[in-house]
């Protein structure tokens, strides 16, 4: 059987199938659920370094995510430099202080109370790496022509999901931090006009004492409908 052909003049290859027996599928999905169900958003980071190769593998895993027309409309900025982390912490805390002291509604603050967050973000300096994910709404081509990307928010959201799963798979912890507004990240990291900040994700080992809220996840009947 041939394993290459052209569609619309573009090369296609046969998909590298890997299927399992029913019993294997049940075991694999149950094991994966157990693994993913142990992932938690954590705020207590150790400053223990992470090998760069591990971060590189994690980012390449995120970058395997599907994207509109396979444009991969994302940039992952990895910050390990202490001075830049400090700058990011100071700018984030400045915005968060304003948010927690008036920009966020009473209802929102009440919803966050069980999570135990406030405007202070020491983890932005403690975690060995900050991954700042930018979405690229278009690409610059020659003579400054803007080439649009497609389903950018969906694509980058999926890539961030893959990123968090890869971080968890490595035995590391992450926090999906959303300082708002986060335009300060464009100037600190000197990003071009086609890139907008999407999420700020500190990554590291958990601290010796790492506390997480005692949350319960919704049951299947509350998240899924079968027709
Ligand atoms: N962006 C703020 C507030 C915050 C918002 C949500 I939605 C959270 O789940 C947690 C925090 C912050 O990062 O503190």
CSV table of N, CA, C and O and ligand atoms in Angstrom, one decimal, residues 43 96 100 104 108 112 117-118 121 177-179, ligand 1:
chain,number,residue,atom,x,y,z
A,43,UNK,N,-0.4,27.1,44.1
A,43,UNK,CA,0.2,28.4,44.3
A,43,UNK,C,1.5,28.4,45.1
A,43,UNK,O,2.2,29.4,45.2
A,96,UNK,N,-3.3,43.8,39.8
A,96,UNK,CA,-4.1,43.0,40.7
A,96,UNK,C,-4.6,43.7,41.9
A,96,UNK,O,-5.8,43.5,42.4
A,100,UNK,N,-8.5,43.8,42.8
A,100,UNK,CA,-9.0,43.2,44.0
A,100,UNK,C,-9.7,44.4,44.9
A,100,UNK,O,-10.5,44.1,45.7
A,104,UNK,N,-13.0,44.3,40.5
A,104,UNK,CA,-13.8,43.1,40.6
A,104,UNK,C,-15.0,43.3,41.4
A,104,UNK,O,-15.0,43.9,42.4
A,108,UNK,N,-17.8,38.4,42.4
A,108,UNK,CA,-16.6,37.8,41.9
A,108,UNK,C,-15.7,37.5,43.1
A,108,UNK,O,-15.1,36.4,43.2
A,112,UNK,N,-14.2,33.9,44.6
A,112,UNK,CA,-12.8,33.6,44.7
A,112,UNK,C,-12.4,33.3,46.1
A,112,UNK,O,-11.3,32.7,46.4
A,117,UNK,N,-7.2,33.4,46.9
A,117,UNK,CA,-6.3,34.3,46.2
A,117,UNK,C,-6.4,35.7,46.7
A,117,UNK,O,-7.4,36.1,47.3
A,118,UNK,N,-5.3,36.5,46.5
A,118,UNK,CA,-5.4,37.9,46.7
A,118,UNK,C,-4.5,38.6,45.7
A,118,UNK,O,-4.0,37.9,44.8
A,121,UNK,N,1.4,38.2,44.5
A,121,UNK,CA,1.8,37.1,43.6
A,121,UNK,C,3.3,36.7,43.8
A,121,UNK,O,4.1,36.8,42.8
A,177,UNK,N,-2.5,31.8,35.7
A,177,UNK,CA,-2.7,33.1,36.3
A,177,UNK,C,-3.1,34.1,35.2
A,177,UNK,O,-2.7,34.1,34.1
A,178,UNK,N,-4.1,34.9,35.6
A,178,UNK,CA,-4.7,35.9,34.6
A,178,UNK,C,-4.7,37.3,35.1
A,178,UNK,O,-5.8,37.8,35.5
A,179,UNK,N,-3.5,37.9,35.3
A,179,UNK,CA,-3.5,39.3,35.7
A,179,UNK,C,-4.3,40.1,34.7
A,179,UNK,O,-4.2,39.8,33.5
B,1,LIG,N1,-6.8,37.4,38.0
B,1,LIG,C1,-6.9,37.4,39.4
B,1,LIG,C2,-8.2,36.9,39.9
B,1,LIG,C3,-8.6,35.5,39.7
B,1,LIG,C4,-9.6,35.2,38.8
B,1,LIG,C5,-10.0,33.9,38.6
B,1,LIG,I1,-11.6,33.6,37.4
B,1,LIG,C6,-9.4,32.9,39.3
B,1,LIG,O1,-9.9,31.6,39.1
B,1,LIG,C7,-8.4,33.1,40.3
B,1,LIG,C8,-8.0,34.5,40.4
B,1,LIG,C9,-5.7,36.5,40.0
B,1,LIG,O2,-5.1,35.8,39.2
B,1,LIG,O3,-5.5,36.6,41.2
